[in-house]
CSV table of C-alpha atoms in Angstrom, one decimal:
chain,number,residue,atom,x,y,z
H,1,UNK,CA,100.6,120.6,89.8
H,2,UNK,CA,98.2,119.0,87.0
H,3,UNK,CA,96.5,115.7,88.2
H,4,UNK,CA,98.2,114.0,85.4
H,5,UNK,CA,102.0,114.9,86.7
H,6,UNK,CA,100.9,114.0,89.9
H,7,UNK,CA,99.7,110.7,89.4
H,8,UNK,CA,103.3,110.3,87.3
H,9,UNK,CA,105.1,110.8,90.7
H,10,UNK,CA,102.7,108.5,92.3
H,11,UNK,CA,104.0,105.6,89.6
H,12,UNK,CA,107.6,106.6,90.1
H,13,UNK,CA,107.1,106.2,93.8
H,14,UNK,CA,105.9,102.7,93.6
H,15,UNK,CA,108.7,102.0,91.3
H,16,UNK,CA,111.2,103.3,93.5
H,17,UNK,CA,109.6,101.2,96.1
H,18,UNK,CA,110.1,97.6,94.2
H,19,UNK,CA,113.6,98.8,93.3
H,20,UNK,CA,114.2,99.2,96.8
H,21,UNK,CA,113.8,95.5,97.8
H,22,UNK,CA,115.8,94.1,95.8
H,23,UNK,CA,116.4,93.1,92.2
H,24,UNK,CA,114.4,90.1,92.9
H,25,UNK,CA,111.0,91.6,93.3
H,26,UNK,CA,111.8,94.5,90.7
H,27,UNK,CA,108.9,95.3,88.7
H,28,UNK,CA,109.1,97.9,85.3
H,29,UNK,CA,106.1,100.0,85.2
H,30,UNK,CA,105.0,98.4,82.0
H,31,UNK,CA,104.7,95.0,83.8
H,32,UNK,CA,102.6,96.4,86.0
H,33,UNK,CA,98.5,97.4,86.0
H,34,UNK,CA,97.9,99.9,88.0
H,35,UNK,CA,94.4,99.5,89.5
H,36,UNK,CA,92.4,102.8,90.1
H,37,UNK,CA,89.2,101.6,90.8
H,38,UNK,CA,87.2,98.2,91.5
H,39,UNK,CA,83.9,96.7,90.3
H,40,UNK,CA,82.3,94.2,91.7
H,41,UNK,CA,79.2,92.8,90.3
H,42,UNK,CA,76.7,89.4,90.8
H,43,UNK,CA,75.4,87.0,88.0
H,44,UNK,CA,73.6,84.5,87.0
H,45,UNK,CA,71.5,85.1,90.8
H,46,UNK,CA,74.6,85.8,93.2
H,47,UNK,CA,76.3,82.2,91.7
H,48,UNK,CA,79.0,84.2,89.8
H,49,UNK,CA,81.2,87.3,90.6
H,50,UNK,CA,82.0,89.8,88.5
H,51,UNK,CA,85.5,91.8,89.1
H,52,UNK,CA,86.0,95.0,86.6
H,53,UNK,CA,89.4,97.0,87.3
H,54,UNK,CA,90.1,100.4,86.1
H,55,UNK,CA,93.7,100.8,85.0
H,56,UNK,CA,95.8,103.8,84.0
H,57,UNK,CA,97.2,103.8,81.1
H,58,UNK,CA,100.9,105.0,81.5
H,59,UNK,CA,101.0,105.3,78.1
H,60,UNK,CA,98.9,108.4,77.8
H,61,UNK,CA,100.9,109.7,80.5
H,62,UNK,CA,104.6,109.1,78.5
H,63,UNK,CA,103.0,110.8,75.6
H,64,UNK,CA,102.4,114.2,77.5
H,65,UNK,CA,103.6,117.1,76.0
H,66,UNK,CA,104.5,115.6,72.9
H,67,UNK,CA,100.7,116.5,71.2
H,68,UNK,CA,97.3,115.4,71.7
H,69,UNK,CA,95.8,111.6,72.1
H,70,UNK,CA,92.6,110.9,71.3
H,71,UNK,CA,93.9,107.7,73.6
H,72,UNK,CA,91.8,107.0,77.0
H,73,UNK,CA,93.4,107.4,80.5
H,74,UNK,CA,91.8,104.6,81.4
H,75,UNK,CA,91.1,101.4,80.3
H,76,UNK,CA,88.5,98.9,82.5
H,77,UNK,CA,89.3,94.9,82.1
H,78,UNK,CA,86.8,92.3,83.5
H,79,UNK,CA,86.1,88.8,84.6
H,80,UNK,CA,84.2,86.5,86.4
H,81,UNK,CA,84.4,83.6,89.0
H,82,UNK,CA,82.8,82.0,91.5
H,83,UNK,CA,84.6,83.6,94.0
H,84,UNK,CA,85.7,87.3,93.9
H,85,UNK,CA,89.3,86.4,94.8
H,86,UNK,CA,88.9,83.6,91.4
H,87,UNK,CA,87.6,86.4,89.3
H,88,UNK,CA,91.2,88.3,90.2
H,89,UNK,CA,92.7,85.8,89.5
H,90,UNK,CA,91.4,84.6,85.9
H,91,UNK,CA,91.8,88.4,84.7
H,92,UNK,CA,94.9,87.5,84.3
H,93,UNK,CA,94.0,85.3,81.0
H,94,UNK,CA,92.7,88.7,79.6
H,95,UNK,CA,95.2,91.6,80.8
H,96,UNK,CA,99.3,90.9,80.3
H,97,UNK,CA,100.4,92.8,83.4
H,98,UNK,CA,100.7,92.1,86.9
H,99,UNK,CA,97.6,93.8,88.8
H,100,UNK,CA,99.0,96.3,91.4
H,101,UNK,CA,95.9,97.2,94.0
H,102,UNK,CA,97.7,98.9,96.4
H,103,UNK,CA,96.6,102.1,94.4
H,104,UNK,CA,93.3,101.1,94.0
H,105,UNK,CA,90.9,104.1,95.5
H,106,UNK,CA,87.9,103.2,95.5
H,107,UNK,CA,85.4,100.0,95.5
H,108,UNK,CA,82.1,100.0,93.3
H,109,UNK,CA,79.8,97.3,94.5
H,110,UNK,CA,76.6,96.7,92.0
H,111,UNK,CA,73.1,97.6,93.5
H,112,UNK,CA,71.9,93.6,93.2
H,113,UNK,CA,75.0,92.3,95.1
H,114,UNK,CA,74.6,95.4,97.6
H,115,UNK,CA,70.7,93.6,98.0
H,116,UNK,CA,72.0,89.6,98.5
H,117,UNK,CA,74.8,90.2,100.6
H,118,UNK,CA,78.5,92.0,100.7
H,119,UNK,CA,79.9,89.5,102.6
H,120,UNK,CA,82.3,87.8,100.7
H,121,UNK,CA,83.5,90.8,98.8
H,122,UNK,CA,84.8,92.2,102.3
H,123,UNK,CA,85.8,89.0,103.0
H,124,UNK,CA,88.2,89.0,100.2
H,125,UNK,CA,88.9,92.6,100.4
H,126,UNK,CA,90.4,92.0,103.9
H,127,UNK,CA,92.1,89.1,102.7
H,128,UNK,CA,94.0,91.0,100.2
H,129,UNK,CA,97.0,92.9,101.7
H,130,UNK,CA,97.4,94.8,99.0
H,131,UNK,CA,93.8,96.7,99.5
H,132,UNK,CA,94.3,99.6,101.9
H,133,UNK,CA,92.5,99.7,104.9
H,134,UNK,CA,91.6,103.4,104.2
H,135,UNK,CA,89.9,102.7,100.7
H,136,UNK,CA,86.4,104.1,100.1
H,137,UNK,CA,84.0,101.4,99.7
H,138,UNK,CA,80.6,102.6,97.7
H,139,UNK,CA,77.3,101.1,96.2
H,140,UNK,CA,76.5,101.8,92.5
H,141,UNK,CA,73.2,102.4,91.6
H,142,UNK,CA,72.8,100.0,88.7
H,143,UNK,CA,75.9,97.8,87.6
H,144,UNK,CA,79.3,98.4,89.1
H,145,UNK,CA,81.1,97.5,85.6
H,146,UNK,CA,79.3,100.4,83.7
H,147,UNK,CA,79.7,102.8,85.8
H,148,UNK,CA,83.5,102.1,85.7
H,149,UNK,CA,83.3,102.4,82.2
H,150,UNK,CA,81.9,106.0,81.6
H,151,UNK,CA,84.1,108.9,80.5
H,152,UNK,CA,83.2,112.2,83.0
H,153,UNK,CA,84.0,115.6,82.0
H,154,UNK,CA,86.0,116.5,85.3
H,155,UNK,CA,88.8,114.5,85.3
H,156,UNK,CA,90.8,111.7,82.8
H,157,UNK,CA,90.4,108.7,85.2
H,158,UNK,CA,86.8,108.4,86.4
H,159,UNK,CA,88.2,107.3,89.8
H,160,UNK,CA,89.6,110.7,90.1
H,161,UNK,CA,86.2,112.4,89.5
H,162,UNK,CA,84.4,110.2,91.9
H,163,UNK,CA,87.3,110.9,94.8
H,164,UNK,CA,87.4,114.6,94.4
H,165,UNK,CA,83.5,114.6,94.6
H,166,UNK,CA,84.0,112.2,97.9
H,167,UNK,CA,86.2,114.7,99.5
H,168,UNK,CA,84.1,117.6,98.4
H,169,UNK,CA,81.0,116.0,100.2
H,170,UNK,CA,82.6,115.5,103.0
H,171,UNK,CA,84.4,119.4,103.3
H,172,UNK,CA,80.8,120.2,102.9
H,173,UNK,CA,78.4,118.0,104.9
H,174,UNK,CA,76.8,116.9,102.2
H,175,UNK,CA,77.9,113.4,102.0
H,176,UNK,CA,80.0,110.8,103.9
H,177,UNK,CA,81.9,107.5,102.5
H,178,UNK,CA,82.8,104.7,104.4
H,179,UNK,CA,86.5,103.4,104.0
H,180,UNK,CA,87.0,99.4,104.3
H,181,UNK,CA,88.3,99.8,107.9
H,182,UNK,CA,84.8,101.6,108.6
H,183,UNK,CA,82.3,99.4,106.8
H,184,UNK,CA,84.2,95.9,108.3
H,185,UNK,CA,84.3,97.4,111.8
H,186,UNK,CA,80.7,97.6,111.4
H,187,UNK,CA,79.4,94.7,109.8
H,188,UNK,CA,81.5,92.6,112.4
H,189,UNK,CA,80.1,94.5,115.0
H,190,UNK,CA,76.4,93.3,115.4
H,191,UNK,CA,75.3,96.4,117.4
H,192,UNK,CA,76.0,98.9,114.0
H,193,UNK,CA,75.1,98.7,110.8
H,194,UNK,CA,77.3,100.0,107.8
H,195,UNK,CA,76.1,102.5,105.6
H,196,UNK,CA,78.0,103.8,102.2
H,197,UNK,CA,78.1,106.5,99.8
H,198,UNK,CA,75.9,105.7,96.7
H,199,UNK,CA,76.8,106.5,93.3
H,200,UNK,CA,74.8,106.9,89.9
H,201,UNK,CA,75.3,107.8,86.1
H,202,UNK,CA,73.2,111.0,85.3
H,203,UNK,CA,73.2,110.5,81.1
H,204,UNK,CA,70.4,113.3,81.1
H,205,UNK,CA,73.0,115.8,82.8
H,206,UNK,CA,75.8,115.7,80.1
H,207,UNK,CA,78.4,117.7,78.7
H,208,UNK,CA,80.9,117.7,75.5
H,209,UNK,CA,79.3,114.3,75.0
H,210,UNK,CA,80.2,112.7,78.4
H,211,UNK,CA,77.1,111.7,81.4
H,212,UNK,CA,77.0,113.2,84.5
H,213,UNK,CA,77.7,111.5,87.6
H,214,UNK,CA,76.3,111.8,91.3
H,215,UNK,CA,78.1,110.9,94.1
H,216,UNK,CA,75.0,112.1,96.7
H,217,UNK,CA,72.8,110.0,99.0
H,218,UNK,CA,73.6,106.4,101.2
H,219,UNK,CA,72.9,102.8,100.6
H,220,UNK,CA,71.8,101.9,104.2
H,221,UNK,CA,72.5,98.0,105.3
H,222,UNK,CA,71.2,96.2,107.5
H,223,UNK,CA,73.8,93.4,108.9
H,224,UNK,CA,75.5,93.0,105.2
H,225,UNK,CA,72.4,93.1,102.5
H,226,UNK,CA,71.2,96.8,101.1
H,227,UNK,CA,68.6,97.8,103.0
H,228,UNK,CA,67.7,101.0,100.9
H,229,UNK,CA,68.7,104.9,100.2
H,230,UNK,CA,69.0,107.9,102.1
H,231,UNK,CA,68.5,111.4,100.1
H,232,UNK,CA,70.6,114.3,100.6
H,233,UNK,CA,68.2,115.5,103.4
H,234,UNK,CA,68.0,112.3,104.9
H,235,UNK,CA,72.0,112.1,104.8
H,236,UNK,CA,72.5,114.9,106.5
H,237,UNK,CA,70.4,114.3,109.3
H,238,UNK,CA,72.5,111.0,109.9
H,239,UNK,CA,75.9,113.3,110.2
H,240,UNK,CA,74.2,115.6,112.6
H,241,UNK,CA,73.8,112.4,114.8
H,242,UNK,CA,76.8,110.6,114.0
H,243,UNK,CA,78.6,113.8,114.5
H,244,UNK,CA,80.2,113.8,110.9
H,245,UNK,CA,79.2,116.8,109.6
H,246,UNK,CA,82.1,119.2,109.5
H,247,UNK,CA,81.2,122.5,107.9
H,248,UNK,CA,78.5,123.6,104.9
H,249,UNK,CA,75.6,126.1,105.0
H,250,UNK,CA,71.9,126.1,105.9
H,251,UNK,CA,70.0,128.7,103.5
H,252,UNK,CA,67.0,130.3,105.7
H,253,UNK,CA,63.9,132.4,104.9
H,254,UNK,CA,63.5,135.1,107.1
H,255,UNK,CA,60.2,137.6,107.4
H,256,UNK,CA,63.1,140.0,109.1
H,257,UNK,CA,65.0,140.5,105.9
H,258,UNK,CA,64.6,140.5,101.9
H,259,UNK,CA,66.0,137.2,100.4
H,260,UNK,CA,67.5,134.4,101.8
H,261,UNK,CA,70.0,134.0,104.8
H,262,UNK,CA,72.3,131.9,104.7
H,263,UNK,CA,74.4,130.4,108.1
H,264,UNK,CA,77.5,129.2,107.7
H,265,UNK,CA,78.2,126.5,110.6
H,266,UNK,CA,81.9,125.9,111.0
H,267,UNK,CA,81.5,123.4,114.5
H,268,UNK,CA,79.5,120.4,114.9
H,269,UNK,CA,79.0,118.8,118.1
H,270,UNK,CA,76.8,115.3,118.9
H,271,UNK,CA,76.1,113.5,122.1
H,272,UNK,CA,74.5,110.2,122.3
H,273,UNK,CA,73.4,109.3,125.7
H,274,UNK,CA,71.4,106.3,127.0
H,275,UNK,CA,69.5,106.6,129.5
H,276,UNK,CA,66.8,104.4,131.8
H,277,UNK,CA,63.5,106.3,132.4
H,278,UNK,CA,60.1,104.3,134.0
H,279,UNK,CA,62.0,100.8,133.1
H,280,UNK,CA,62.8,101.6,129.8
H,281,UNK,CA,65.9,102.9,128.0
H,282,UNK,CA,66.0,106.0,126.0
H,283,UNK,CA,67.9,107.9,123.4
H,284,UNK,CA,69.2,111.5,124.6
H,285,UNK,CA,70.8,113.4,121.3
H,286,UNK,CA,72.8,116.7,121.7
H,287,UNK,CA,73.5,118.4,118.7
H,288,UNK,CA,75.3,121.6,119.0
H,289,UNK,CA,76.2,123.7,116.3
H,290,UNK,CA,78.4,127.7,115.6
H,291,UNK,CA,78.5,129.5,112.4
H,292,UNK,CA,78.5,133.0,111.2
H,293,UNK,CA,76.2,134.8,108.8
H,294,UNK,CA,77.3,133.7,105.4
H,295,UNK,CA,75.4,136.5,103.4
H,296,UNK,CA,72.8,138.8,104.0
H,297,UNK,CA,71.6,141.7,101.9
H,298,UNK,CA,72.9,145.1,102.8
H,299,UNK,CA,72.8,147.5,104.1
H,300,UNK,CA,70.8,145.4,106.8
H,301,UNK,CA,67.2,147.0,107.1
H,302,UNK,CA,64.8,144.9,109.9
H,303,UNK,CA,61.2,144.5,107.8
H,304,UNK,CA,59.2,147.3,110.1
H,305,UNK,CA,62.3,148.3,112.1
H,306,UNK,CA,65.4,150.4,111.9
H,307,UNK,CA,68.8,148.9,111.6
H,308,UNK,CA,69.7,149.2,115.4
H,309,UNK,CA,71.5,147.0,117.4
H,310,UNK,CA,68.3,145.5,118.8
H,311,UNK,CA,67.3,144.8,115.3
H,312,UNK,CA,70.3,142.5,114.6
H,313,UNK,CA,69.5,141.0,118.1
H,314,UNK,CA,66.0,139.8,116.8
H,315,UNK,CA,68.2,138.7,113.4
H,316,UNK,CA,70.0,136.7,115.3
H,317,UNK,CA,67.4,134.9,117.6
H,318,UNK,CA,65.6,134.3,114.2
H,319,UNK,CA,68.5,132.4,112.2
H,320,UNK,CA,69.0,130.2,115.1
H,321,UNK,CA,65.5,129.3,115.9
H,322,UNK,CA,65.4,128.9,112.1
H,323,UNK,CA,69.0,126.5,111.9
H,324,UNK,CA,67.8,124.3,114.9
H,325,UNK,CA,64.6,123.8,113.0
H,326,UNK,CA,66.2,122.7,109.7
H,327,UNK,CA,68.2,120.9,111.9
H,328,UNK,CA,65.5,119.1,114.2
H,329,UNK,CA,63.7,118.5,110.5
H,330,UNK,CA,66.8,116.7,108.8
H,331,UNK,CA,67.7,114.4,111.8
H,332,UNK,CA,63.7,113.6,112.3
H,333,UNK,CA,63.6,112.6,108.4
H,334,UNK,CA,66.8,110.2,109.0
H,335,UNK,CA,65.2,108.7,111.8
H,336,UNK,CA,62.0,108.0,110.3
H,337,UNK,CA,63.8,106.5,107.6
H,338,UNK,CA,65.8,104.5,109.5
H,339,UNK,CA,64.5,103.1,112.3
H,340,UNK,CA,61.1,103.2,110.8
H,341,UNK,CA,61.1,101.7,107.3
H,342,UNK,CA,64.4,99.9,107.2
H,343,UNK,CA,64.8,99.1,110.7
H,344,UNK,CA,68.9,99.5,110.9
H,345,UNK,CA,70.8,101.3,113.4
H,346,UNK,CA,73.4,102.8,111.3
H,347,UNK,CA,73.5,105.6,114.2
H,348,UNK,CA,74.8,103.3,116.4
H,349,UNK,CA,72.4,103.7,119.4
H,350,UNK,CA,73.0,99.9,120.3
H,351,UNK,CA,76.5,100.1,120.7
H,352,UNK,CA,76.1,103.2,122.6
H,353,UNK,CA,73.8,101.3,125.7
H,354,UNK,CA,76.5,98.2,125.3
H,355,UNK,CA,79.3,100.6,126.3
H,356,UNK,CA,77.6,103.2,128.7
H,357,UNK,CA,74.6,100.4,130.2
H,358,UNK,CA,75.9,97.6,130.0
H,359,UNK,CA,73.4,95.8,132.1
H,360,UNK,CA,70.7,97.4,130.6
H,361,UNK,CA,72.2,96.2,127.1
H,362,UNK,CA,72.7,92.3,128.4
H,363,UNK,CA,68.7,92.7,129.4
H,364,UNK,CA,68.0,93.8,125.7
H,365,UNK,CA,70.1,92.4,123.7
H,366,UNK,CA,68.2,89.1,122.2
H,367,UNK,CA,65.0,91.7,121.5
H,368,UNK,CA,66.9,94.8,120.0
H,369,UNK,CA,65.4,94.0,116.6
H,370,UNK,CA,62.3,94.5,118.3
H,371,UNK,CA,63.0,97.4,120.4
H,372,UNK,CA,65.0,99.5,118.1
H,373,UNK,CA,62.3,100.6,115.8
H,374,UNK,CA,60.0,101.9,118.3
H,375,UNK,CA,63.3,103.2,120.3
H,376,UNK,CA,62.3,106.6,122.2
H,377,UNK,CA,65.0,109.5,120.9
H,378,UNK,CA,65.1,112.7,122.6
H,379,UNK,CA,66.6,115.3,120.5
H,380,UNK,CA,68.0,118.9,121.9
H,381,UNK,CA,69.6,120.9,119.1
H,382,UNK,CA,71.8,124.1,120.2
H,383,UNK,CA,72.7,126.7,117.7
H,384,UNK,CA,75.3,129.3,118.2
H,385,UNK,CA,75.5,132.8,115.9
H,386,UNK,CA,78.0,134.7,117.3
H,387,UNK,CA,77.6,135.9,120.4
H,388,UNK,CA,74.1,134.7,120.9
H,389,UNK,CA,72.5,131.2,121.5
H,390,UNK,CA,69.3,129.5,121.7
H,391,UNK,CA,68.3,125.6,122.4
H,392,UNK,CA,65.1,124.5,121.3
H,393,UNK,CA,64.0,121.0,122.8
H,394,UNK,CA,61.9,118.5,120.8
H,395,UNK,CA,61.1,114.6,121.2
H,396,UNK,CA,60.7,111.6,119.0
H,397,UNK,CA,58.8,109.1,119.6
C-alpha cells in the first residue's frame, strides 16, 4: 500500500470518528487542517513564540490518479504569540480550517529555544489533549520553521521522511527519540535528565533539487535548557547503558582474516547497579550483548593457520574481544561527554541509587550536582558469538 493511500485511510478514519459522535461535532475533511508536524521557535530573545504547523493537503490526495500535480503535499502555516498555546490560537487569522493535532507526529523545537528553556512548550503540549502522549519530541539544529519547510526526496510530507528515519534508527541502534510521555517524565523527575533526537538540513547532500536531511545524533539537557550534542558514537554508547539498543552491527578488523568482520548483535542486555564501597557510592554497569557473524570472506582461511575448527575458535575469541572493545570505547565516549563536559545524568544513575539506596540517596541528594561528575562507574561488557563467550572488565573513573 503507497504512503499516499494510506494516509487517505488515516483521514477517512478520523472522519468516521466525528461522524460517530453525533451530527453536532461533525466535521467535513475540508474544514479540517490536518497537522503533521510542529514547529516551535523563540524571538525577539525567548519574549515571543513561534508556532509553524505542517498540513496535508487533501487536495493533492483527491487528485490522485487523475494526472500529475506540480501541487505540494504539504503546506507549513505560522504564527506567533507570547505564549505557545496564543500562537495556536492566532493561526487561526491566517489558515481557514479548524487545526486537528491529534495526527500530529512529531515536534520540531528550534536550537535557541532548546538553549533558554523547553518548559513552556511541554507545558502546553501536556495541556493539549489533542497531542498524543506517544509523539516524538526533537530539537532542530537551526530554526524549527525551516526545517518544516524543506521538500526531501524520500517521501511527499517531510514528517513522513523524518518518522521513517526515526523508526529506522531505532531498528538499528543508531539513534533513539524521545516521545512526549518520555521527555515530561524526565524533566519532572529531577533525578533524569531528557535527551532527544537532533535533526539538521544537509543542503550540501542533495538530490533532483531537494537537501538532504539527518536525523543522527542527541540534544542532551540538563533539567529543561540544551545542554549540547552527542555524535553517532557518542549515542550509541548511551543505548548500551540505557539498554536501548535493539539490534545493528559492529564492523571489526581482524589480523585473523582478509577484510572486515562484521557482528551482527541481535540482544542487548544493561544493568545499572549502585553500590557503597569505602563510604562512597558507585556505579556497577553490565552490558551484555549475542550476535552472529554477519559476513566474513570465504572460504574462511586463519592468516598463518588452516581452516580447522580450532581456527574458528581463535575467530571467535577475536570478534568478541574485539565487540566488547568497541563497546567499552562507545559507552566511555558517552560518559566523558556526559558526565564530564555537560554534567547531565541523562543515564539515569540518580534515580537508580533513589530506588535501590535509598538512604544512601537521602545522604546525597542536595550535593548530586557535585558528586555526579566525578561519579565512579564500573563497566563489565559481555559479548556472546555463538557458542562461545568472553567478559572483559574495565573501570571509569
Amino acid at each position: 500500500m503507497s504512503q499516499k493511500k494510506k494516509i487517505i485511510i488515516m483521514f477517512l478514519a478520523a472522519l468516521l470518528l466525528y461522524l460517530h459522535a453525533g451530527c453536532w461535532s461533525r466535521r467535513e475533511i475540508n474544514e479540517l487542517a490536518f497537522v503533521m508536524a510542529l514547529g516551535i521557535d523563540s524571538l525577539d530573545g525567548g519574549k515571543l513564540y513561534k508556532v509553524s504547523v505542517q498540513t496535508a493537503n487533501t487536495k493533492t490526495f483527491a487528485k490522485e490518479g487523475s494526472g500529475s500535480t506540480e501541487e505540494k503535499s504539504f503546506a507549513v502555516y505560522t504564527a506567533t504569540g507570547a505564549t505557545p498555546a496564543e500562537a495556536v490560537r492566532n493561526l487561526s487569522q491566517q489558515l481557514p480550517r479548524r487545526l486537528l493535532l491529534s495526527h500530529c507526529r512529531l515536534v520540531l523545537i528550534s536550537e535557541n529555544l532548546a538553549k533558554s528553556g523547553v518548559e513552556p512548550v511541554l507545558d502546553f503540549l501536556q495541556r493539549n489533549r489533542e497531542v498524543r502522549e506517544t509523539v516524538w519530541v526533537l530539537v532542530a539544529k537551526g530554526q524549527a520553521d525551516v526545517l518544516l519547510e524543506q521538500e526531501f526526496d524520500m517521501e511527499d510530507i517531510p514528517a513522513d521522511t523524518l518518522s521513517r528515519l526515526i523508526k529506522l534508527g531505532e531498528e538499528t541502534s543508531r539513534g533513539y527519540a524521545a516521545t512526549k510521555r518520555d521527555f515530561l517524565y524526565k524533566l519532572t523527575t529531577a533525578r533524569i535528565d531528557p535527551v532527544a533526537a537532533s535533526v539538521e538540513v544537509l543542503p550540501d547532500v542533495a538530490r533532483e533539487g531537494k537537501p538532504g536531511v539527518q536525523l543522527g545524533g542527541l540534544a542532551v539537557f540538563r533539567a529543561d535548557k540544551l545542554a549540547g550534542w552527542l555524535d553517532a558514537k557518542e549515542t550509541r554508547g548511551f543505548l548500551w547503558v540505557t539498554g536501548e539498543a535493539a539490534a545493528g552491527s559492529i564492523v571489526l578488523d581482524s589480523p585473523l582474516v582478509p577484510g572486515k568482520v562484521t557482528f551482527e548483535f541481535l540482544r542487548v542486555q544493561s544493568r545499572v547497579t549502585p553500590q557503597v564501597r569505602d563510604g562512597r557510592v558507585v556505579i556497577l554497569l553490565d552490558v551484555e550483548t549475542q550476535g552472529d557473524l554477519g559476513d566474513l570472506a570465504e572460504p574462511w582461511v586463519s592468516r598463518g593457520q588452516d581452516n580447522s575448527g580450532g581456527g574458528m575458535e581463535e575467530l571467535i575469541k577475536e570478534v568478541e574481544r574485539g565487540v566488547q572493545e568497541t563497546i567499552e570505547d562507545e559507552i566511555l565516549a558517552a560518559l566523558h561527554r556526559v558526565q564530564r563536559e555537560y554534567k547531565a545524568d541523562i543515564f539515569g544513575f540518580g534515580d537508580a541509587i533513589h530506588r535501590r539506596l535509598p538512604n544512601e540517596w537521602r545522604k546525597i541528594e542536595e550535593r548530586w550536582d557535585e558528586i555526579y561528575p566525578s561519579l565512579e562507574i564500573h563497566i563489565k561488557v559481555s559479548a556472546n558469538l555463538r557458542s562461545s563467550g568472553q567478559t572483559c572488565h574495565y573501570r571509569h573513573r
